Coordinates of C-alpha atoms in Angstrom, one line a residue:
M1 CA -0.2 1.5 18.1
K2 CA -2.9 0.0 19.3
S3 CA -3.1 -3.4 20.9
D4 CA -5.1 -6.7 19.9
S5 CA -8.4 -4.5 21.4
Q6 CA -11.0 -3.3 19.2
A7 CA -10.3 0.5 18.4
P8 CA -12.6 2.9 19.1
L9 CA -15.4 3.6 16.7
D10 CA -14.7 7.1 15.5
L11 CA -18.7 8.7 13.9
E12 CA -16.2 12.0 13.1
A13 CA -14.3 10.1 10.9
P14 CA -13.6 11.5 7.2
I15 CA -15.2 9.8 4.6
F16 CA -12.2 6.5 3.0
S17 CA -13.9 5.4 0.0
H18 CA -12.8 2.4 -1.3
I19 CA -13.1 0.9 -4.4
P20 CA -11.7 -2.8 -3.9
V21 CA -9.3 -3.5 -6.9
L22 CA -9.7 -6.8 -8.4
P23 CA -12.5 -8.1 -6.9
R24 CA -13.3 -11.8 -8.2
E25 CA -10.0 -12.4 -8.8
V26 CA -9.4 -11.2 -5.0
I27 CA -12.2 -14.0 -3.3
E28 CA -11.0 -17.2 -6.6
G29 CA -7.6 -16.2 -5.8
L30 CA -8.7 -16.6 -1.9
A31 CA -10.6 -19.8 -2.3
I32 CA -13.1 -18.6 0.8
R33 CA -14.8 -21.4 2.3
P34 CA -17.9 -21.3 5.0
G35 CA -16.8 -20.9 8.3
G36 CA -13.4 -20.1 7.3
H37 CA -10.8 -17.3 9.3
Y38 CA -9.5 -15.0 7.0
L39 CA -6.6 -11.2 7.1
D40 CA -7.1 -8.4 5.4
A41 CA -3.8 -6.8 6.1
T42 CA -4.1 -3.7 4.7
V43 CA -8.4 -3.1 5.8
G44 CA -8.2 0.4 3.9
G45 CA -12.1 1.5 3.4
G46 CA -12.8 -2.1 4.3
G47 CA -14.3 -2.8 0.2
H48 CA -12.5 -6.1 -0.2
S49 CA -13.0 -7.2 3.4
R50 CA -16.8 -7.1 2.8
L51 CA -16.6 -9.1 -0.4
I52 CA -14.6 -12.0 1.7
L53 CA -17.6 -11.6 4.4
E54 CA -20.2 -12.3 2.0
A55 CA -18.7 -14.8 -0.4
A56 CA -19.5 -17.5 2.3
E57 CA -21.1 -18.5 5.4
D58 CA -19.7 -17.4 9.5
V59 CA -16.8 -16.2 7.3
Q60 CA -14.0 -14.7 10.3
L61 CA -12.4 -12.2 9.2
T62 CA -9.0 -10.5 11.2
A63 CA -9.2 -6.4 10.1
I64 CA -5.9 -4.1 10.1
D65 CA -4.6 -1.1 9.2
Q66 CA -1.8 2.1 10.2
D67 CA -4.0 4.3 9.7
E68 CA -6.6 5.7 11.8
D69 CA -9.0 7.0 9.9
A70 CA -9.0 3.9 7.2
L71 CA -9.7 1.6 10.3
A72 CA -12.8 4.3 11.8
A73 CA -13.9 3.7 8.0
A74 CA -14.0 0.0 7.7
Q75 CA -15.9 -0.3 10.8
Q76 CA -18.7 1.4 10.4
H77 CA -19.0 -0.4 6.2
L78 CA -18.3 -3.6 8.1
A79 CA -20.6 -2.2 11.4
E80 CA -23.3 -5.2 10.0
F81 CA -21.1 -7.9 10.4
G82 CA -20.7 -7.3 14.4
E83 CA -18.6 -9.9 16.3
R84 CA -17.6 -11.7 12.6
V85 CA -14.7 -9.4 12.1
K86 CA -12.0 -8.0 15.0
F87 CA -10.7 -4.8 14.0
I88 CA -6.8 -4.0 14.8
Q89 CA -4.4 -0.6 14.0
T90 CA -1.1 -1.8 13.7
N91 CA 1.3 -2.1 10.1
F92 CA 1.3 -5.7 8.8
S93 CA 5.1 -5.8 9.8
K94 CA 4.2 -5.4 13.5
Y95 CA 0.8 -7.5 13.6
E96 CA 2.2 -11.2 15.4
F97 CA 1.4 -13.5 12.8
P98 CA -0.3 -16.5 15.0
L99 CA 1.0 -19.4 13.3
N100 CA -1.5 -22.7 11.5
T101 CA -4.1 -20.0 12.2
Y102 CA -5.5 -18.2 8.5
D103 CA -7.5 -19.9 5.7
G104 CA -6.4 -16.8 3.7
I105 CA -4.7 -12.9 3.8
L106 CA -5.2 -11.0 1.7
A107 CA -2.6 -7.6 1.4
D108 CA -3.3 -4.9 -1.6
L109 CA -0.1 -2.8 -1.5
G110 CA -1.8 0.3 -3.0
V111 CA -2.5 3.7 -2.2
S112 CA -5.8 4.9 -1.5
S113 CA -7.9 7.5 -3.6
Y114 CA -9.0 9.0 0.1
H115 CA -5.0 9.7 0.8
L116 CA -4.7 11.5 -2.3
D117 CA -8.2 12.4 -2.7
H118 CA -7.7 14.6 1.5
P119 CA -5.1 18.0 0.9
E120 CA -3.9 17.5 4.3
R121 CA -2.6 14.2 3.9
G122 CA 0.3 15.6 1.7
F123 CA 0.9 12.3 -0.4
S124 CA -0.6 14.4 -4.0
F125 CA 1.7 17.5 -5.5
R126 CA -2.0 18.8 -7.0
H127 CA -3.4 19.5 -3.9
T128 CA -1.0 22.7 -1.3
A129 CA -0.4 20.7 1.4
N130 CA 2.5 20.1 4.3
L131 CA 5.1 17.6 3.6
D132 CA 3.9 14.8 5.5
M133 CA 3.5 11.2 3.6
R134 CA 3.2 9.2 7.3
M135 CA 0.3 6.2 6.6
N136 CA 0.0 6.0 10.7
R137 CA 0.4 9.5 11.5
Q138 CA 1.4 8.4 15.0
Q139 CA 5.1 7.9 14.1
G140 CA 7.7 10.6 13.9
L141 CA 9.5 11.0 10.1
T142 CA 7.3 13.4 7.8
A143 CA 8.2 14.2 3.8
A144 CA 9.7 17.0 5.6
D145 CA 12.5 16.0 7.5
V146 CA 13.2 13.4 4.0
I147 CA 13.5 16.4 2.2
N148 CA 15.0 19.2 4.4
E149 CA 17.2 17.3 6.0
W150 CA 18.7 14.2 4.1
D151 CA 22.3 14.9 1.8
E152 CA 21.8 15.2 -1.8
G153 CA 23.1 11.7 -2.1
E154 CA 20.6 10.0 -0.4
L155 CA 17.9 11.9 -1.7
A156 CA 18.9 11.0 -5.4
E157 CA 19.3 7.6 -3.9
I158 CA 16.3 6.4 -3.1
F159 CA 14.2 8.7 -6.2
F160 CA 16.5 6.5 -8.1
K161 CA 15.8 3.5 -6.3
Y162 CA 12.4 3.7 -5.4
G163 CA 10.9 6.0 -7.8
E164 CA 13.5 4.6 -10.9
E165 CA 13.7 8.4 -11.5
R166 CA 16.4 8.8 -14.2
L167 CA 16.9 12.5 -13.6
S168 CA 17.4 12.0 -9.8
R169 CA 21.1 13.3 -8.8
R170 CA 19.6 16.1 -10.8
I171 CA 16.4 17.0 -9.2
A172 CA 18.1 16.0 -5.9
R173 CA 20.9 18.9 -6.3
R174 CA 18.1 20.6 -7.2
I175 CA 16.4 20.5 -4.2
V176 CA 19.3 21.1 -2.0
E177 CA 19.4 24.9 -3.3
K178 CA 16.5 26.1 -2.9
R179 CA 15.1 23.8 0.6
P180 CA 13.9 24.4 2.9
F181 CA 10.2 23.5 1.5
A182 CA 6.5 23.5 3.9
T183 CA 4.4 22.1 1.4
T184 CA 3.6 19.7 -1.5
T185 CA 3.1 22.3 -4.3
E186 CA 6.3 24.1 -3.7
L187 CA 8.5 21.2 -4.0
A188 CA 6.5 19.7 -7.1
A189 CA 7.3 23.0 -8.7
A190 CA 11.5 22.5 -7.7
I191 CA 11.6 19.2 -9.8
A192 CA 9.4 20.8 -12.6
Y193 CA 11.7 23.4 -13.3
S194 CA 14.8 21.3 -12.0
V195 CA 14.3 18.8 -15.2
P196 CA 14.3 20.1 -19.0
P197 CA 11.7 21.8 -20.6
K198 CA 10.4 18.7 -22.7
Y199 CA 10.6 16.1 -19.6
R200 CA 8.2 18.4 -17.7
Y201 CA 5.9 18.8 -20.1
G202 CA 6.3 15.1 -20.8
R203 CA 3.1 13.0 -20.0
I204 CA 3.1 12.2 -16.4
H205 CA 3.6 15.2 -13.5
P206 CA 8.5 14.7 -13.3
A207 CA 7.4 15.1 -9.8
T208 CA 5.5 12.0 -9.6
R209 CA 8.3 9.3 -9.5
V210 CA 10.3 11.5 -6.6
F211 CA 6.8 11.6 -5.0
Q212 CA 6.1 7.6 -5.1
A213 CA 10.1 7.4 -4.0
L214 CA 8.8 10.0 -0.6
R215 CA 5.8 7.7 0.4
I216 CA 8.3 4.5 0.5
A217 CA 11.0 6.0 2.1
V218 CA 9.2 7.7 5.1
N219 CA 6.4 4.8 5.4
D220 CA 9.6 2.1 5.2
E221 CA 7.4 0.2 2.2
L222 CA 9.3 -2.2 0.9
K223 CA 10.8 -3.4 4.2
V224 CA 7.2 -4.0 5.6
L225 CA 6.6 -5.5 2.9
E226 CA 10.0 -8.1 2.7
T227 CA 8.4 -9.0 6.3
L228 CA 5.2 -9.9 5.0
I229 CA 6.0 -12.3 3.0
D230 CA 8.8 -13.3 5.6
K231 CA 6.5 -13.9 8.2
A232 CA 2.5 -14.1 6.7
P233 CA 3.2 -17.8 5.3
K234 CA 3.8 -19.3 9.1
S235 CA 0.2 -17.7 10.3
L236 CA -1.6 -20.2 7.3
V237 CA -2.9 -23.3 7.7
P238 CA -1.8 -25.9 5.1
G239 CA -3.6 -25.3 2.2
G240 CA -4.3 -21.6 3.0
R241 CA -3.6 -19.0 0.5
I242 CA -1.8 -15.4 0.3
V243 CA -2.6 -13.0 -2.2
V244 CA -0.7 -9.9 -2.8
I245 CA -1.6 -6.6 -4.9
S246 CA 0.7 -4.7 -6.0
F247 CA 0.3 -1.2 -7.9
H248 CA 4.6 -0.2 -9.0
S249 CA 7.1 -3.3 -10.9
L250 CA 9.2 -2.3 -7.4
E251 CA 6.4 -4.6 -5.1
D252 CA 5.9 -6.8 -7.6
R253 CA 9.0 -8.0 -8.0
L254 CA 9.7 -8.0 -4.5
V255 CA 6.5 -9.9 -4.1
K256 CA 7.0 -12.6 -7.2
H257 CA 10.7 -13.9 -6.0
G258 CA 9.3 -13.3 -1.6
L259 CA 6.7 -15.7 -2.1
R260 CA 8.7 -17.9 -5.0
N261 CA 11.3 -18.9 -2.3
S262 CA 9.2 -19.2 0.4
P263 CA 9.9 -22.7 1.2
L264 CA 6.1 -22.9 3.5
L265 CA 4.1 -21.5 -0.1
R266 CA 3.8 -23.4 -3.9
V267 CA 2.9 -20.8 -5.9
L268 CA -0.3 -20.8 -8.1
T269 CA 0.0 -17.6 -10.7
K270 CA 3.2 -18.1 -13.0
K271 CA 2.3 -14.2 -14.1
P272 CA 0.2 -11.9 -12.0
I273 CA -3.4 -11.4 -13.2
I274 CA -4.6 -8.0 -14.3
A275 CA -7.4 -5.9 -14.8
G276 CA -9.4 -6.4 -17.8
D277 CA -10.2 -3.8 -19.7
E278 CA -14.2 -3.4 -18.8
E279 CA -12.7 -3.3 -15.3
I280 CA -10.2 -0.5 -16.2
R281 CA -12.9 1.6 -17.3
E282 CA -14.9 1.7 -14.5
N283 CA -11.4 1.8 -12.2
A284 CA -8.7 4.1 -13.4
R285 CA -7.0 3.0 -10.5
S286 CA -6.5 -0.6 -11.8
R287 CA -4.8 -0.1 -13.9
S288 CA -1.5 -1.2 -12.4
A289 CA -2.9 -3.6 -10.1
K290 CA -0.7 -6.8 -10.4
L291 CA -2.0 -10.0 -8.2
R292 CA -0.3 -12.5 -6.9
V293 CA -1.7 -16.0 -5.0
A294 CA 0.6 -18.5 -3.1
E295 CA -1.1 -21.7 -1.4
R296 CA 0.3 -23.0 2.4
K297 CA 1.7 -26.8 1.8
Q298 CA 0.6 -29.8 2.8
E299 CA 2.6 -30.8 5.5

């Protein structure tokens, strides 16, 4: 991990496009004001960050991401804002949230289209690639480590817990019988042939939930989300807002209860805000997005 110094600009970085989901709702939720200081805890390609910087005059932004490709792309995308933006490469669970600093904090928990569209990262089973799935490629654990080294019971547990996969035991048994696996497509094929034909040719590929579970396990996503919900409120000024966008039920449940149970926060969204039909037509990724907002209580 790099320190709080500005990450180097990589002009050869791969294109990291980011169409921000629920853009109007994010800006309204953060209640951005002139001269405010905001934290984008998952800057990605910088789509939401640009909206924040353009929403009012003299807005300052701290942008963090654990993925070096994302950070390099965001630096290019936001270069025109100069010193108004500070870039930090880190996972938001390891970030030392400064007390009473931010007028608003945003966390978009979705996997970017960049990760899915670049086979070498190993997030998608639609392309042949090494089983990687690390958001931060400086960490050790990969999806290959999990699949090839964890025992059958552990695999079944994460498939059921993180992927909500009802055939978790059957799939785990098949994987242990057929391993080792080196590539995403090898694993996906083994999963497909471990389930009944009706399930194999259903609406979604039978590997979908397993790949979600693997990604969550490799990146410890639910644990880091718990850490964010615990730490972030202390970093807000009184009246400051936190906006969290989640993309599956496990995350949304954690966000809902975490915001509600924080003694520092007042929840502003009784139900999650979701995308309208027009946005879903223009950006399919927004279909499963759920946005929740809370405000730091006045002291």
